[in-house]
Short mmCIF file of C-alpha atoms and ligand atoms in Angstrom, two decimals:
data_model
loop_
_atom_site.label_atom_id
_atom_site.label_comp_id
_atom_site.label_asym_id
_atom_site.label_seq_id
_atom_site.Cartn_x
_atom_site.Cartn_y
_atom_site.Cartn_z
CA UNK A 1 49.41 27.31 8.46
CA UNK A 2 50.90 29.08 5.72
CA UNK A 3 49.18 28.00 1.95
CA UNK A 4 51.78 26.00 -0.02
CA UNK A 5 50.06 26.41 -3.00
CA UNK A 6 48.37 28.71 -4.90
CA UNK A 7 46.48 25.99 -7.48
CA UNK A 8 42.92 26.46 -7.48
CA UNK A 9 40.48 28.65 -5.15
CA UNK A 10 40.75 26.60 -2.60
CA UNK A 11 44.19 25.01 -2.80
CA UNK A 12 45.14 26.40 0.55
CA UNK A 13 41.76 25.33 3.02
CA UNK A 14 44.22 22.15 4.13
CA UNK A 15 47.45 21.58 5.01
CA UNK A 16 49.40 19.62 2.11
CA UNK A 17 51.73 16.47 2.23
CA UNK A 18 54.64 18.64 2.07
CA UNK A 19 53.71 20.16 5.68
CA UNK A 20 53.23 16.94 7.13
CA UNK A 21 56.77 17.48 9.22
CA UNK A 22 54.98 20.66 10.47
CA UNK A 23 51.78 19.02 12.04
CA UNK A 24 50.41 16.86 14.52
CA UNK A 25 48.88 14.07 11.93
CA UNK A 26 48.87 13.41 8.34
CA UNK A 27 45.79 11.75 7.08
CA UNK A 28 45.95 9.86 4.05
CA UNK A 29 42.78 9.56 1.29
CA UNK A 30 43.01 6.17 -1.01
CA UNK A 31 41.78 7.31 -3.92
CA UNK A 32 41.88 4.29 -5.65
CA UNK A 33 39.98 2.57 -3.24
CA UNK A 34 37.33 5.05 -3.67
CA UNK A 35 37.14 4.57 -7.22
CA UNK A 36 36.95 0.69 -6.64
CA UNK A 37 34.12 1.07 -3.93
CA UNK A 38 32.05 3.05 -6.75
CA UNK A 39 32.84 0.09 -8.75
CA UNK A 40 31.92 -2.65 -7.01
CA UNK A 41 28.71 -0.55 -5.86
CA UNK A 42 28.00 -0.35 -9.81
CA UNK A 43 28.70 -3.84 -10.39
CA UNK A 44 26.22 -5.09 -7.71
CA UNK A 45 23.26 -2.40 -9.05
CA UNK A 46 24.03 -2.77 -12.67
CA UNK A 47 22.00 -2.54 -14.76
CA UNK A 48 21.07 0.33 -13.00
CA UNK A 49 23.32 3.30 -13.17
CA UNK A 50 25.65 4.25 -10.04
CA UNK A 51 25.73 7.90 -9.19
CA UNK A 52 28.37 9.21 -5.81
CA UNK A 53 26.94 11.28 -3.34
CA UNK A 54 29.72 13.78 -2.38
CA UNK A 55 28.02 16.35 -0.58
CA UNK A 56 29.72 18.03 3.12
CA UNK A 57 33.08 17.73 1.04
CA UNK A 58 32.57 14.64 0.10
CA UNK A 59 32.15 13.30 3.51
CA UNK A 60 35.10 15.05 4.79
CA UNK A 61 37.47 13.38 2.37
CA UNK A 62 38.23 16.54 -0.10
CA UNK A 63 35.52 16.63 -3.07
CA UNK A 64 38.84 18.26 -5.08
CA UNK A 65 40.15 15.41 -5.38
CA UNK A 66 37.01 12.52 -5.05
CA UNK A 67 35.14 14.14 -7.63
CA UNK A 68 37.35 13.93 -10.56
CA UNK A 69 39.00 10.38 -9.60
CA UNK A 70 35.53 9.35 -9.65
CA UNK A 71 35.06 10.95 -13.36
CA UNK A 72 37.44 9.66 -14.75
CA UNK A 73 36.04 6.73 -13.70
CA UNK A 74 33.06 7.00 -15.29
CA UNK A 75 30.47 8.23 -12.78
CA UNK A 76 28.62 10.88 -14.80
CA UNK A 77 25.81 11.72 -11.79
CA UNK A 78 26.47 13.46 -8.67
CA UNK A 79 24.43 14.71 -5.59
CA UNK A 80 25.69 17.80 -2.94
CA UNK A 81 23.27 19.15 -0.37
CA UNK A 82 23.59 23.00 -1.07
CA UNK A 83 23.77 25.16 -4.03
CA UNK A 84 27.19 26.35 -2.85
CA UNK A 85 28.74 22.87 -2.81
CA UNK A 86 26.94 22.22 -5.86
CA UNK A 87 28.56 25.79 -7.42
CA UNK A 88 32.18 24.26 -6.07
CA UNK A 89 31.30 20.68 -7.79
CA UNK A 90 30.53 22.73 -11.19
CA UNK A 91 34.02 24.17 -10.73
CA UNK A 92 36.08 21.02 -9.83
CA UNK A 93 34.20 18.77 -12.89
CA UNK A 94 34.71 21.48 -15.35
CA UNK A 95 39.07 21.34 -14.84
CA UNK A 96 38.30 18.05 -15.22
CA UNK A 97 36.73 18.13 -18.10
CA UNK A 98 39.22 20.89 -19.46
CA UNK A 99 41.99 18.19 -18.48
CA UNK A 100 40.82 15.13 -19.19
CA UNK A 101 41.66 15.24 -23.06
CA UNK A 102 43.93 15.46 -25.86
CA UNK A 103 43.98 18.49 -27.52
CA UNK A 104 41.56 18.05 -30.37
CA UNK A 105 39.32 15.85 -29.13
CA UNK A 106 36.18 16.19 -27.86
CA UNK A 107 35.82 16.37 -23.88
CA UNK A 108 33.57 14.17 -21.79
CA UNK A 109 30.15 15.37 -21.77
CA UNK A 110 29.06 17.58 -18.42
CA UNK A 111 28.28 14.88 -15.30
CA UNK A 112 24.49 15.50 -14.01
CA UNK A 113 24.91 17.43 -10.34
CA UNK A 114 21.77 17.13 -8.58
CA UNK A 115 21.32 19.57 -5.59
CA UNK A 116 19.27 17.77 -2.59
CA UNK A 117 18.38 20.76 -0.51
CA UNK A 118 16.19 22.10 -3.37
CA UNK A 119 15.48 25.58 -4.05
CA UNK A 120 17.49 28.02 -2.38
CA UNK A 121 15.06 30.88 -1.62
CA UNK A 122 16.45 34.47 -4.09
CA UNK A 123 19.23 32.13 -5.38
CA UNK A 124 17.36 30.17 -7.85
CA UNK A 125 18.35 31.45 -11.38
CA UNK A 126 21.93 30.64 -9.93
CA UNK A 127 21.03 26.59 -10.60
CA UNK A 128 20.56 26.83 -14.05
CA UNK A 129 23.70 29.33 -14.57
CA UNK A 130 26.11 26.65 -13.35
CA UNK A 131 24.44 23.43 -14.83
CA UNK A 132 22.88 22.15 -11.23
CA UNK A 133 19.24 20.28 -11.24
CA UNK A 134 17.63 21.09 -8.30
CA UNK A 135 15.85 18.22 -6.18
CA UNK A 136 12.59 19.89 -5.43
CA UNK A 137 10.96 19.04 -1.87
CA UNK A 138 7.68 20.52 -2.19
CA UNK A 139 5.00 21.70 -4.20
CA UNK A 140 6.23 25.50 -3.50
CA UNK A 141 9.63 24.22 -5.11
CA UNK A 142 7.67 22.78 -7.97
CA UNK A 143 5.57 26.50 -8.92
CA UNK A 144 8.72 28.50 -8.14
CA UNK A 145 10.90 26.10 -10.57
CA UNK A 146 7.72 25.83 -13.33
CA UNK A 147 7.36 29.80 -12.96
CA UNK A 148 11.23 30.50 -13.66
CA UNK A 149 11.12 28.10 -16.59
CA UNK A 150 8.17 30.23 -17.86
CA UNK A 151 10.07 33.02 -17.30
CA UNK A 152 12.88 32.30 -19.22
CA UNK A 153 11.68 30.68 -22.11
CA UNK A 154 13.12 27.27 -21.66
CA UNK A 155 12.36 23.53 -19.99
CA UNK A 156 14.60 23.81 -16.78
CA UNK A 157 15.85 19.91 -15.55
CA UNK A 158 14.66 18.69 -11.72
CA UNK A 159 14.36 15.99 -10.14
CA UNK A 160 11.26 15.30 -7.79
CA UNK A 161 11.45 13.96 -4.14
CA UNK A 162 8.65 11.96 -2.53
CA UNK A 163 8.04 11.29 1.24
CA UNK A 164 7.88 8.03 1.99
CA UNK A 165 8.52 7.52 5.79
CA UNK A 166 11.39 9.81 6.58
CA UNK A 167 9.41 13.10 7.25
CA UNK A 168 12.58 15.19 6.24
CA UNK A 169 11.93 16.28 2.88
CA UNK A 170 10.35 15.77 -0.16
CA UNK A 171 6.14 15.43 -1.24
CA UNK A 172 4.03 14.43 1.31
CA UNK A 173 1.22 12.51 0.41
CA UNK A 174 -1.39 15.05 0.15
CA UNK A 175 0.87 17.32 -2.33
CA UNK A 176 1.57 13.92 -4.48
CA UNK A 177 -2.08 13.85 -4.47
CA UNK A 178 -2.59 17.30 -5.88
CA UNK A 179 0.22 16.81 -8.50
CA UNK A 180 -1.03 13.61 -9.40
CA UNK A 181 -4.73 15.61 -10.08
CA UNK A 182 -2.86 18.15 -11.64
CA UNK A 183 -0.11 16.84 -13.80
CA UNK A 184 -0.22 20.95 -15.43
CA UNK A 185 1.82 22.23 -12.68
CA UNK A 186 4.75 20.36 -14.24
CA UNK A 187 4.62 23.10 -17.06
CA UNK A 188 8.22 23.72 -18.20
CA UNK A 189 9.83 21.32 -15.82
CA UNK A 190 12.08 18.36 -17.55
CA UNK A 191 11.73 15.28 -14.65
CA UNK A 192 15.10 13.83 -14.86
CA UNK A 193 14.35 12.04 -11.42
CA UNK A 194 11.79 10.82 -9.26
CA UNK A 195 13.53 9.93 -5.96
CA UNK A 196 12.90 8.85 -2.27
CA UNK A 197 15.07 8.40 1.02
CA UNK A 198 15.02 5.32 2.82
CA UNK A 199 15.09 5.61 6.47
CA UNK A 200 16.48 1.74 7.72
CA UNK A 201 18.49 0.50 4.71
CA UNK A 202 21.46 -0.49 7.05
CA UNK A 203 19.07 -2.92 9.15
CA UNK A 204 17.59 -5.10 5.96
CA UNK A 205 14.77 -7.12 8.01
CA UNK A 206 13.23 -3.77 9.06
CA UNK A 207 9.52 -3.84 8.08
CA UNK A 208 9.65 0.19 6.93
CA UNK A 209 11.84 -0.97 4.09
CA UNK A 210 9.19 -3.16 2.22
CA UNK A 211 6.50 -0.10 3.39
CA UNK A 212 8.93 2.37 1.44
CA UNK A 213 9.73 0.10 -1.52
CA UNK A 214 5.36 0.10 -1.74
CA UNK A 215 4.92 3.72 -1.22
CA UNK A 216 7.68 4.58 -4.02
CA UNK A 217 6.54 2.00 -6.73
CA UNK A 218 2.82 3.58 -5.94
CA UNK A 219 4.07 6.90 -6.00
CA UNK A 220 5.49 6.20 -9.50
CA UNK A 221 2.73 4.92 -10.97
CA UNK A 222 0.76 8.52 -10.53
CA UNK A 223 3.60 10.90 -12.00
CA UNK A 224 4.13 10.89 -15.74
CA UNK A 225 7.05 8.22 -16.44
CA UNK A 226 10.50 9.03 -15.19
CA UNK A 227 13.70 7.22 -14.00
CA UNK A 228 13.56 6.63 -10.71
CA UNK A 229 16.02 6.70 -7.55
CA UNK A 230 15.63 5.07 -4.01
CA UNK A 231 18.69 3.45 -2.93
CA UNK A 232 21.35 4.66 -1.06
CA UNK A 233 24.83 2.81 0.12
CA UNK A 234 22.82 -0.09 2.23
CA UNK A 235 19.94 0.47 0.22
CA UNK A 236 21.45 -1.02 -2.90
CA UNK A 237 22.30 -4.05 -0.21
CA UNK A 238 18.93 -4.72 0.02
CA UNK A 239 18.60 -6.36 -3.45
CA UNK A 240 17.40 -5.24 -7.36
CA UNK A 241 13.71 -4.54 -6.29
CA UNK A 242 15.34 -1.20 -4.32
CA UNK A 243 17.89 -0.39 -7.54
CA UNK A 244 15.33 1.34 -10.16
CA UNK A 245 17.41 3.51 -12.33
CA UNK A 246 20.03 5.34 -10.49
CA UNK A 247 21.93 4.02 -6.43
CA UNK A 248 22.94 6.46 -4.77
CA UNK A 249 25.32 5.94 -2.37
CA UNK A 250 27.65 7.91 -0.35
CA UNK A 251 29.20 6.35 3.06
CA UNK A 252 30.25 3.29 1.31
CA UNK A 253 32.38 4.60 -1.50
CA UNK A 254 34.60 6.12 1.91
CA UNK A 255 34.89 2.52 2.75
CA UNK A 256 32.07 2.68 5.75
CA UNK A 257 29.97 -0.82 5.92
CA UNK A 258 27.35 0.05 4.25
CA UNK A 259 25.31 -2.44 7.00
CA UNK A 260 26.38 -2.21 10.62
CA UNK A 261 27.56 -5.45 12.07
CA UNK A 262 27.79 -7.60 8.72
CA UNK A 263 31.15 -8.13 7.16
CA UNK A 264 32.46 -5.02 5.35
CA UNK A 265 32.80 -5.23 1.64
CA UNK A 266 33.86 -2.39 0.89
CA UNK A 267 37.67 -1.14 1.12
CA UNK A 268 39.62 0.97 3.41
CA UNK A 269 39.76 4.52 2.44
CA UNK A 270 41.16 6.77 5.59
CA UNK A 271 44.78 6.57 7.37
CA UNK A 272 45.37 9.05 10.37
CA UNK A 273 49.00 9.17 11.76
CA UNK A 274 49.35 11.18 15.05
CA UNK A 275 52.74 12.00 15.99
CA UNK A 276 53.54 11.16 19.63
CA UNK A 277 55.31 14.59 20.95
CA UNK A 278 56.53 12.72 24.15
CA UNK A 279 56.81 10.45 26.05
CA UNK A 280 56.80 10.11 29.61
CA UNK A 281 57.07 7.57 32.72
CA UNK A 282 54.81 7.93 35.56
CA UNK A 283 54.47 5.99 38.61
CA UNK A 284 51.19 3.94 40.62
CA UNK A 285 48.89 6.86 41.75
CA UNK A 286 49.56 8.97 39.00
CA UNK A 287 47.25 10.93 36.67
CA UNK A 288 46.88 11.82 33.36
CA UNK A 289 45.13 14.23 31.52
CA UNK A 290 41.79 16.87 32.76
CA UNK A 291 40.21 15.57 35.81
CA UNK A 292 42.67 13.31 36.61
CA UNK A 293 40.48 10.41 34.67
CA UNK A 294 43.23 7.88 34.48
CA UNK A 295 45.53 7.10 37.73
CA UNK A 296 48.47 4.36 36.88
CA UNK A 297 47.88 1.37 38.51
CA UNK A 298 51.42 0.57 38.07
CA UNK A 299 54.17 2.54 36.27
CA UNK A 300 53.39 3.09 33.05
CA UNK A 301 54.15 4.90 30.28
CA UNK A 302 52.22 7.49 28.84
CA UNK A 303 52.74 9.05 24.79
CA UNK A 304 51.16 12.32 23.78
CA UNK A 305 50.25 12.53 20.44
CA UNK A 306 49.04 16.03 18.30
CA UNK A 307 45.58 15.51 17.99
CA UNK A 308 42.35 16.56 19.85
CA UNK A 309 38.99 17.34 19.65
CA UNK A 310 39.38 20.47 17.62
CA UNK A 311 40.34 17.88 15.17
CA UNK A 312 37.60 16.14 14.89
CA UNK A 313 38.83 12.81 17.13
CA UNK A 314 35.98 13.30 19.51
CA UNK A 315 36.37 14.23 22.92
CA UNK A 316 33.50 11.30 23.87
CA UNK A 317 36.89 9.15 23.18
CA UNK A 318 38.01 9.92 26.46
CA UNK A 319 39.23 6.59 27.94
CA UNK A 320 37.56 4.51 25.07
CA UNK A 321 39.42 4.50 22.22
CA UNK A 322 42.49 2.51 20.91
CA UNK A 323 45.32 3.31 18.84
CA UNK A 324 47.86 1.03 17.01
CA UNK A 325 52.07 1.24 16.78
CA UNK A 326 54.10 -0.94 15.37
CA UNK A 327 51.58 -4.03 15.42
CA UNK A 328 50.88 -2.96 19.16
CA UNK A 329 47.53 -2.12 20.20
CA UNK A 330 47.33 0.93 23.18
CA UNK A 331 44.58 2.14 24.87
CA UNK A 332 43.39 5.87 25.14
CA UNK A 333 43.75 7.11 29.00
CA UNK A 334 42.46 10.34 30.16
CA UNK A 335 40.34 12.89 28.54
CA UNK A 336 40.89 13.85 25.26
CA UNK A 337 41.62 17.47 24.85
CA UNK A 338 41.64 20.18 22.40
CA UNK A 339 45.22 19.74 20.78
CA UNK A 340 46.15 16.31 22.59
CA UNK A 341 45.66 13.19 23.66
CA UNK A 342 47.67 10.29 25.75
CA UNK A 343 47.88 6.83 24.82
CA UNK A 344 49.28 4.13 27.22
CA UNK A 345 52.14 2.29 25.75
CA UNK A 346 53.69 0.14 28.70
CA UNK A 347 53.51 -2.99 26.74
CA UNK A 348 55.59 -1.60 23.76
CA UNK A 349 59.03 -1.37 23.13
CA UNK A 350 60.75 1.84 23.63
CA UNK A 351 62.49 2.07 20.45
CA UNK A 352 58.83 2.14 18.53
CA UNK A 353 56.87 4.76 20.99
CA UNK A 354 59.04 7.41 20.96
CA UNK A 355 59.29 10.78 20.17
CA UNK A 356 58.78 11.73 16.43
CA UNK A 357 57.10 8.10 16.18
CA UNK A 358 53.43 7.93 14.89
CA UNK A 359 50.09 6.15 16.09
CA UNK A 360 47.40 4.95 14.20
CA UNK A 361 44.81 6.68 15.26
CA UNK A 362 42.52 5.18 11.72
CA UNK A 363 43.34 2.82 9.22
CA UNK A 364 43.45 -1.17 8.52
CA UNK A 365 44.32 -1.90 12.13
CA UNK A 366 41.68 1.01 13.26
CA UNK A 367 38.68 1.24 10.73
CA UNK A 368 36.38 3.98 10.61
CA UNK A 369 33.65 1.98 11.95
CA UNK A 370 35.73 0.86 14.83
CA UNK A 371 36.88 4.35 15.80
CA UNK A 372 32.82 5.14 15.61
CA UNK A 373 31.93 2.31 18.00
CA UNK A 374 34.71 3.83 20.21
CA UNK A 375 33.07 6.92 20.59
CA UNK A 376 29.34 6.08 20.37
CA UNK A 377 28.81 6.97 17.09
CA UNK A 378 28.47 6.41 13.52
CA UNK A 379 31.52 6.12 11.00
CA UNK A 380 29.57 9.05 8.75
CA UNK A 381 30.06 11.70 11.92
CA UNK A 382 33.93 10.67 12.55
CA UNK A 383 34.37 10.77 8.78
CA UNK A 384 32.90 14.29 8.26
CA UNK A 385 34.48 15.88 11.22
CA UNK A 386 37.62 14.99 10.23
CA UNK A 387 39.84 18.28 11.07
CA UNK A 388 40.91 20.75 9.27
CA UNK A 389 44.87 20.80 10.54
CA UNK A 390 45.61 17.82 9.49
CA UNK A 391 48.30 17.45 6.39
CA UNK A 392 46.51 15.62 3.70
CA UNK A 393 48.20 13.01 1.04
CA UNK A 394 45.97 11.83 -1.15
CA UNK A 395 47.30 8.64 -2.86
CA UNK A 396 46.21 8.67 -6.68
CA UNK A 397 43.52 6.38 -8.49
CA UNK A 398 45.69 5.38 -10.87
CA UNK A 399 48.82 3.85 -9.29
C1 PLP B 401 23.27 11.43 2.10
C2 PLP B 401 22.25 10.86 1.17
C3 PLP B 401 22.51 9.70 0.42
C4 PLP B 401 23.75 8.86 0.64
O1 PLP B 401 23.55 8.09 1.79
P1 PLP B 401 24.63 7.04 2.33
O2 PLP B 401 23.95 6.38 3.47
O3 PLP B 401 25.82 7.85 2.74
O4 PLP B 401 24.94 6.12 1.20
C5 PLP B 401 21.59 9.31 -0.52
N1 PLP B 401 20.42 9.99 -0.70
C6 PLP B 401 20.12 11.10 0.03
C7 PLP B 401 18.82 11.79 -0.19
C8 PLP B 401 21.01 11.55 1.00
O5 PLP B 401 20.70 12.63 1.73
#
């Protein structure tokens, strides 16, 4: 795919609206129904403060463009997973900043990017440098961050993660125990945040969740005082007691129920159009696709559409998944392959499936969560695997 546009240093990683004549789907990113996902997630944790987790690319969805809507509409914290996405972040917020004003006046102060992988071994002078706070995960973070602060003659910002039942990252309970005994090896460090993970938020009668809310509010109590953080999308479901300070959520704000199998709350976000590239009739006894999965009971007829598994739309789809056309809904047949996939769509009219006609593969007829149950996953995996051919319109926050 030739670049279309030369804005930015990474202007050219997708496909644009303008090519969407010249690919196999266009998928479209609501950005104002992002922005009002962040603020009904505020409204519901107010009075605590709403940060937007946009780390793998802000689930898939473009951080270029999530990032700033979400600015502008007043989320001031953010959290990435690596220093390089954090780096990119820096980048994106700071033409926001630049853009976001009249001449004359004074821009919007610098949003907080917190960095959840911690410190990244030889790289860590690079966090202060572009105004990232590092989470740190362990004790070793803690002396390496304390050490640097030393070193350069200044308080450096972190926040601090405790383990309380995921046994991913963060202080385990023997380090809290030697931090809380020894409250000097904070020495130059500026706590901005003491956080934790929950590990069951999305199923709310799950004992581990009250065990977690303990081990937090008791892990609190033994580090000097300091906002705190525990909540992510279903987390802030679970009620004020799991708010503290700062939410954090993520999934939610790309319109993903934040708890499986409850009514959504949140809005649509993601469209995918496939364009069907044919169409054909075949008879009973014939087969479709790699392995001959699907034989026609009947005759049928089968559309193609220009999208596979190197797209993202999973190849565990095969013979599961649904699509929608003109009000219609059509099942998947066959395997799904790299570049294509077939859709049965006997039942509708041939003046809708046809050639140069698209299918919704996602979107208000197709949710991400449905599209997940399809393929026996979560809406998080479909969301961030999302392909990279696809031509992407993103519709603005402020229509
Ligand atoms: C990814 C992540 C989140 C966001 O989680 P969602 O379930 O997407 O809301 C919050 N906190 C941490 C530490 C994370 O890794």
């Amino acid at each position: 795919m030739p670049p279309t546009s030369t804005e930015g240093p990474r202007a050219s990683r997708f496909p644009t609206a303008a090519d969407a004549g010249r690919v196999g789907a266009v998928l479209t990113v609501d950005l104002a129904a992002i922005v009002a996902n962040w603020r009904l997630l505020r409204d519901r944790s107010a009075p605590a403060e709403c940060a937007a987790v946009v780390k793998a690319d802000a689930y898939g969805l473009g951080v270029e463009q999530v990032a700033p809507a979400l600015a502008e509409a007043g989320c001031r914290v953010f959290f990435v997973a690596t220093l390089d996405e954090g780096v990119a972040l820096r980048w994106v917020l700071e033409q926001w900043r630049q853009g976001a004003v009249e001449p004359d006046t004074a821009s919007p102060a610098p949003p907080a990017i917190f960095v959840l992988g911690g410190l990244p071994p030889g790289s860590e002078t690079e966090l202060p440098r572009h105004g990232l706070i590092p989470v740190l995960n362990s004790l070793g973070d803690l002396e390496t961050w304390s050490l640097l602060a030393q070193l350069l003659g200044m308080r450096l910002p972190a926040a601090l993660h405790v383990d309380t039942g995921m046994s991913r990252l963060g202080l385990p309970a023997d380090e809290l125990d030697r931090l809380a005994n020894d409250p000097d090896r904070l020495e130059g460090v500026n706590l901005a945040l003491v956080m934790s993970h929950l590990a069951c938020a999305d199923e709310p009668a799950h004992e581990l969740n009250q065990r977690q809310l303990e081990a937090f509010t008791a892990a609190r109590a033994r580090l000097p005082a300091t906002p705190a953080s525990l909540a992510n999308s279903a987390g802030i479901f679970l009620g004020a007691a799991f708010h503290f300070q700062l939410v954090r959520p993520g999934v939610a704000l790309y319109g993903v129920a934040p708890i499986a199998g409850e009514p959504n709350p949140m809005q649509g976000v993601v469209r995918l159009d496939a364009r069907i590239l044919q169409v054909r009739e075949i008879d009973t006894g014939g087969t479709v696709g790699y392995g001959a999965t699907h034989r026609a009971r009947g005759r049928e007829r089968i559309a193609t559409v220009s999208v596979g598994y190197a797209d993202g739309y999973l190849r565990s789809l095969s013979g599961r998944a649904s699509a929608v056309i003109g009000g219609y809904r059509v099942p998947l047949v066959g395997r799904v392959s790299m570049d294509l996939t077939t859709f049965d769509v006997t039942g509708v009219p041939e003046e809708l499936a046809r050639p140069g006609a698209t299918l919704q593969l996602l979107g208000p007829e197709h949710p991400v969560d449905a599209l997940a149950e399809e393929a026996g996953t979560i809406g998080y995996e479909i969301l961030t695997s999302l392909g990279a051919r696809y031509a992407r319109a993103y519709l603005p926050a402020d229509r």
